[in-house]
PDB file of C-alpha atoms in Angstrom:
ATOM      1  CA  MET M 111     169.066 132.695  71.558  1.00  0.00           C
ATOM      2  CA  SER M 112     168.386 135.760  73.658  1.00  0.00           C
ATOM      3  CA  ASN M 113     165.527 136.009  76.117  1.00  0.00           C
ATOM      4  CA  VAL M 114     163.828 138.643  73.947  1.00  0.00           C
ATOM      5  CA  ALA M 115     163.912 136.388  70.877  1.00  0.00           C
ATOM      6  CA  LEU M 116     162.613 133.464  72.902  1.00  0.00           C
ATOM      7  CA  LEU M 117     159.742 135.589  74.261  1.00  0.00           C
ATOM      8  CA  LEU M 118     158.948 136.777  70.735  1.00  0.00           C
ATOM      9  CA  VAL M 119     158.758 133.193  69.425  1.00  0.00           C
ATOM     10  CA  LEU M 120     156.581 132.177  72.382  1.00  0.00           C
ATOM     11  CA  ALA M 121     154.257 135.172  71.817  1.00  0.00           C
ATOM     12  CA  LEU M 122     153.913 134.328  68.099  1.00  0.00           C
ATOM     13  CA  CYS M 123     153.073 130.701  68.903  1.00  0.00           C
ATOM     14  CA  MET M 124     150.455 131.719  71.470  1.00  0.00           C
ATOM     15  CA  SER M 125     148.845 134.270  69.141  1.00  0.00           C
ATOM     16  CA  GLN M 126     148.678 131.684  66.339  1.00  0.00           C
ATOM     17  CA  LEU M 127     146.945 129.264  68.697  1.00  0.00           C
ATOM     18  CA  LEU M 128     144.399 131.917  69.717  1.00  0.00           C
ATOM     19  CA  ILE M 129     143.719 132.954  66.099  1.00  0.00           C
ATOM     20  CA  THR M 130     143.258 129.331  65.008  1.00  0.00           C
ATOM     21  CA  ASN M 131     140.870 128.632  67.888  1.00  0.00           C
ATOM     22  CA  ALA M 132     138.846 131.790  67.151  1.00  0.00           C
ATOM     23  CA  TRP M 133     138.641 130.882  63.438  1.00  0.00           C
ATOM     24  CA  ASN M 134     137.464 127.333  64.176  1.00  0.00           C
ATOM     25  CA  THR M 135     134.794 128.673  66.544  1.00  0.00           C
ATOM     26  CA  TRP M 136     133.465 131.277  64.064  1.00  0.00           C
ATOM     27  CA  ASN M 137     134.188 129.582  60.739  1.00  0.00           C
ATOM     28  CA  PRO M 138     130.879 128.511  59.126  1.00  0.00           C
ATOM     29  CA  PHE M 139     132.769 126.184  56.752  1.00  0.00           C
ATOM     30  CA  ARG M 140     134.157 123.911  59.477  1.00  0.00           C
ATOM     31  CA  HIS M 141     131.242 121.503  59.179  1.00  0.00           C
ATOM     32  CA  ASP M 142     132.061 118.576  56.941  1.00  0.00           C
ATOM     33  CA  ASN M 143     128.555 117.587  55.902  1.00  0.00           C
ATOM     34  CA  TYR M 144     125.402 119.456  54.993  1.00  0.00           C
ATOM     35  CA  THR M 145     121.914 118.071  54.401  1.00  0.00           C
ATOM     36  CA  VAL M 146     119.078 119.882  52.647  1.00  0.00           C
ATOM     37  CA  HIS M 147     115.492 118.725  53.269  1.00  0.00           C
ATOM     38  CA  VAL M 148     112.529 119.776  51.114  1.00  0.00           C
ATOM     39  CA  GLN M 149     109.199 118.716  52.634  1.00  0.00           C
ATOM     40  CA  ASN M 150     105.552 118.662  51.535  1.00  0.00           C
ATOM     41  CA  TRP M 151     103.491 120.049  54.439  1.00  0.00           C
ATOM     42  CA  PHE M 152     100.284 120.769  52.560  1.00  0.00           C
ATOM     43  CA  GLY M 153      98.329 118.334  54.749  1.00  0.00           C
ATOM     44  CA  ASN M 154      96.227 117.162  51.824  1.00  0.00           C
ATOM     45  CA  GLU M 155      97.085 113.850  50.255  1.00  0.00           C
ATOM     46  CA  THR M 156      95.888 114.956  46.826  1.00  0.00           C
ATOM     47  CA  ILE M 157      98.511 117.715  46.588  1.00  0.00           C
ATOM     48  CA  ILE M 158     101.817 116.509  45.195  1.00  0.00           C
ATOM     49  CA  LEU M 159     104.758 118.907  45.459  1.00  0.00           C
ATOM     50  CA  GLN M 160     107.061 118.847  42.459  1.00  0.00           C
ATOM     51  CA  ALA M 161     110.699 119.685  43.187  1.00  0.00           C
ATOM     52  CA  HIS M 162     113.494 120.151  40.684  1.00  0.00           C
ATOM     53  CA  CYS M 163     116.720 120.865  42.592  1.00  0.00           C
ATOM     54  CA  LYS M 164     120.247 121.260  41.314  1.00  0.00           C
ATOM     55  CA  SER M 165     123.641 122.853  41.694  1.00  0.00           C
ATOM     56  CA  GLY M 166     126.156 123.904  39.068  1.00  0.00           C
ATOM     57  CA  ASP M 167     127.401 120.334  38.665  1.00  0.00           C
ATOM     58  CA  LEU M 168     124.574 118.111  39.942  1.00  0.00           C
ATOM     59  CA  ASP M 169     120.970 117.893  38.743  1.00  0.00           C
ATOM     60  CA  LEU M 170     118.793 115.930  41.182  1.00  0.00           C
ATOM     61  CA  GLY M 171     116.014 115.679  38.598  1.00  0.00           C
ATOM     62  CA  LEU M 172     112.295 116.308  38.877  1.00  0.00           C
ATOM     63  CA  GLN M 173     110.878 114.628  41.972  1.00  0.00           C
ATOM     64  CA  HIS M 174     107.322 114.255  43.250  1.00  0.00           C
ATOM     65  CA  ILE M 175     106.844 114.627  47.004  1.00  0.00           C
ATOM     66  CA  SER M 176     103.674 113.275  48.604  1.00  0.00           C
ATOM     67  CA  MET M 177     101.986 114.721  51.698  1.00  0.00           C
ATOM     68  CA  MET M 178     104.273 114.737  54.772  1.00  0.00           C
ATOM     69  CA  GLU M 179     107.139 113.251  52.743  1.00  0.00           C
ATOM     70  CA  GLU M 180     110.489 114.808  51.873  1.00  0.00           C
ATOM     71  CA  ILE M 181     113.469 114.647  49.610  1.00  0.00           C
ATOM     72  CA  LYS M 182     116.905 115.188  51.075  1.00  0.00           C
ATOM     73  CA  TRP M 183     120.495 115.066  49.984  1.00  0.00           C
ATOM     74  CA  LYS M 184     123.865 115.269  51.718  1.00  0.00           C
ATOM     75  CA  PHE M 185     126.946 116.957  50.368  1.00  0.00           C
ATOM     76  CA  GLN M 186     130.181 118.665  51.257  1.00  0.00           C
ATOM     77  CA  LEU M 187     131.321 122.108  50.209  1.00  0.00           C
ATOM     78  CA  ASN M 188     133.380 122.402  47.073  1.00  0.00           C
ATOM     79  CA  PHE M 189     137.055 123.400  47.322  1.00  0.00           C
ATOM     80  CA  TRP M 190     136.297 127.125  46.935  1.00  0.00           C
ATOM     81  CA  ALA M 191     133.407 127.044  49.455  1.00  0.00           C
ATOM     82  CA  THR M 192     131.021 128.413  46.823  1.00  0.00           C
ATOM     83  CA  THR M 193     128.521 125.542  46.799  1.00  0.00           C
ATOM     84  CA  LEU M 194     125.020 126.608  45.739  1.00  0.00           C
ATOM     85  CA  TYR M 195     121.845 124.540  45.393  1.00  0.00           C
ATOM     86  CA  PHE M 196     118.551 125.909  44.161  1.00  0.00           C
ATOM     87  CA  CYS M 197     115.126 124.381  43.652  1.00  0.00           C
ATOM     88  CA  ASN M 198     112.028 125.060  41.637  1.00  0.00           C
ATOM     89  CA  LEU M 199     109.017 123.951  43.681  1.00  0.00           C
ATOM     90  CA  SER M 200     105.583 123.801  42.105  1.00  0.00           C
ATOM     91  CA  TRP M 201     102.077 122.631  42.833  1.00  0.00           C
ATOM     92  CA  VAL M 202      98.636 123.364  41.421  1.00  0.00           C
ATOM     93  CA  GLY M 203      98.507 126.687  43.345  1.00  0.00           C
ATOM     94  CA  GLY M 204     101.854 128.177  42.271  1.00  0.00           C
ATOM     95  CA  HIS M 205     105.592 127.810  41.884  1.00  0.00           C
ATOM     96  CA  ARG M 206     108.820 129.365  43.147  1.00  0.00           C
ATOM     97  CA  THR M 207     112.549 129.091  42.372  1.00  0.00           C
ATOM     98  CA  PHE M 208     114.955 129.942  45.199  1.00  0.00           C
ATOM     99  CA  ASP M 209     118.309 129.039  46.766  1.00  0.00           C
ATOM    100  CA  VAL M 210     117.971 126.178  49.254  1.00  0.00           C
ATOM    101  CA  PHE M 211     121.688 126.305  50.102  1.00  0.00           C
ATOM    102  CA  THR M 212     124.370 128.936  49.703  1.00  0.00           C
ATOM    103  CA  THR M 213     127.609 129.571  51.566  1.00  0.00           C
ATOM    104  CA  ARG M 214     126.757 133.148  52.494  1.00  0.00           C
ATOM    105  CA  ARG M 215     127.613 133.417  56.183  1.00  0.00           C
ATOM    106  CA  ASN M 216     124.205 134.736  57.301  1.00  0.00           C
ATOM    107  CA  PHE M 217     122.494 131.886  55.416  1.00  0.00           C
ATOM    108  CA  LEU M 218     124.624 129.227  57.119  1.00  0.00           C
ATOM    109  CA  ARG M 219     124.174 130.761  60.558  1.00  0.00           C
ATOM    110  CA  ASN M 220     120.440 131.428  60.310  1.00  0.00           C
ATOM    111  CA  LYS M 221     119.014 128.766  58.004  1.00  0.00           C
ATOM    112  CA  CYS M 222     121.188 125.702  58.548  1.00  0.00           C
ATOM    113  CA  ALA M 223     120.911 124.323  62.072  1.00  0.00           C
ATOM    114  CA  PRO M 224     123.735 122.292  63.571  1.00  0.00           C
ATOM    115  CA  SER M 225     123.059 118.657  64.373  1.00  0.00           C
ATOM    116  CA  ILE M 226     125.125 115.721  65.553  1.00  0.00           C
ATOM    117  CA  ASN M 227     125.138 112.562  63.443  1.00  0.00           C
ATOM    118  CA  GLY M 228     127.283 109.686  64.648  1.00  0.00           C
ATOM    119  CA  GLY M 229     129.433 112.033  66.712  1.00  0.00           C
ATOM    120  CA  LYS M 230     130.159 114.249  63.701  1.00  0.00           C
ATOM    121  CA  GLU M 231     128.795 117.774  63.542  1.00  0.00           C
ATOM    122  CA  GLU M 232     126.653 118.563  60.506  1.00  0.00           C
ATOM    123  CA  ARG M 233     124.312 121.308  59.406  1.00  0.00           C
ATOM    124  CA  GLU M 234     120.771 120.750  58.182  1.00  0.00           C
ATOM    125  CA  CYS M 235     118.756 123.179  56.079  1.00  0.00           C
ATOM    126  CA  ILE M 236     115.070 122.251  56.351  1.00  0.00           C
ATOM    127  CA  TRP M 237     112.470 123.740  53.995  1.00  0.00           C
ATOM    128  CA  HIS M 238     108.802 122.950  53.830  1.00  0.00           C
ATOM    129  CA  ALA M 239     106.001 123.953  51.504  1.00  0.00           C
ATOM    130  CA  GLN M 240     102.535 124.986  52.704  1.00  0.00           C
ATOM    131  CA  TYR M 241      99.530 126.678  51.117  1.00  0.00           C
ATOM    132  CA  ASP M 242     100.752 130.216  51.821  1.00  0.00           C
ATOM    133  CA  GLY M 243     104.392 129.718  50.855  1.00  0.00           C
ATOM    134  CA  ILE M 244     107.746 128.137  51.589  1.00  0.00           C
ATOM    135  CA  TYR M 245     109.160 128.045  55.114  1.00  0.00           C
ATOM    136  CA  VAL M 246     112.660 127.468  56.465  1.00  0.00           C
ATOM    137  CA  LEU M 247     113.660 126.257  59.918  1.00  0.00           C
ATOM    138  CA  ASP M 248     115.367 129.123  61.733  1.00  0.00           C
ATOM    139  CA  ALA M 249     118.578 127.783  63.294  1.00  0.00           C
ATOM    140  CA  LYS M 250     118.376 130.080  66.323  1.00  0.00           C
ATOM    141  CA  THR M 251     114.688 129.913  67.287  1.00  0.00           C
ATOM    142  CA  GLN M 252     113.974 126.425  65.914  1.00  0.00           C
ATOM    143  CA  ALA M 253     110.735 127.804  64.446  1.00  0.00           C
ATOM    144  CA  PHE M 254     109.689 127.649  60.802  1.00  0.00           C
ATOM    145  CA  LEU M 255     109.621 131.110  59.208  1.00  0.00           C
ATOM    146  CA  LEU M 256     107.884 132.076  55.973  1.00  0.00           C
ATOM    147  CA  GLN M 257     110.588 132.906  53.415  1.00  0.00           C
ATOM    148  CA  TYR M 258     108.828 132.947  50.043  1.00  0.00           C
ATOM    149  CA  LYS M 259     105.263 133.380  48.801  1.00  0.00           C
ATOM    150  CA  TRP M 260     104.147 131.308  45.843  1.00  0.00           C
ATOM    151  CA  GLU M 261     104.226 132.939  42.431  1.00  0.00           C
ATOM    152  CA  PRO M 262     101.077 132.352  40.392  1.00  0.00           C
ATOM    153  CA  ARG M 263     101.182 129.786  37.590  1.00  0.00           C
TER     154      ARG M 263
END
């Protein structure tokens, strides 16, 4: 094998290594596990938050969440990385249906914060309901941001 061919093979191997490393650093789908939390933050024990969450293939059923309680579920992305979960949240003051998890890159980066669980990296999407609307934990600032106002009943 000539020196030129050997250099070409070496250059291809190095570029593949760099591309793979860059993809693994940027790739939002590299996390094996995701957890969605839906929390009742009304601060009034008489207000029960009703949550009906589901995806295309899994219905979590209607659940009742008491004050300062939560429901949560763990999952992995489907083969095509198109996993979508949505919830209908309701209480005496209103209701709202919205996506609590989608694989859109800006959603994963901004609304699903990385966490470490048993040495394995995961992402958590944390939503909570209050009187004025539904908040999500911003992954960058670690502050809860108002995402949706309640729709009237």
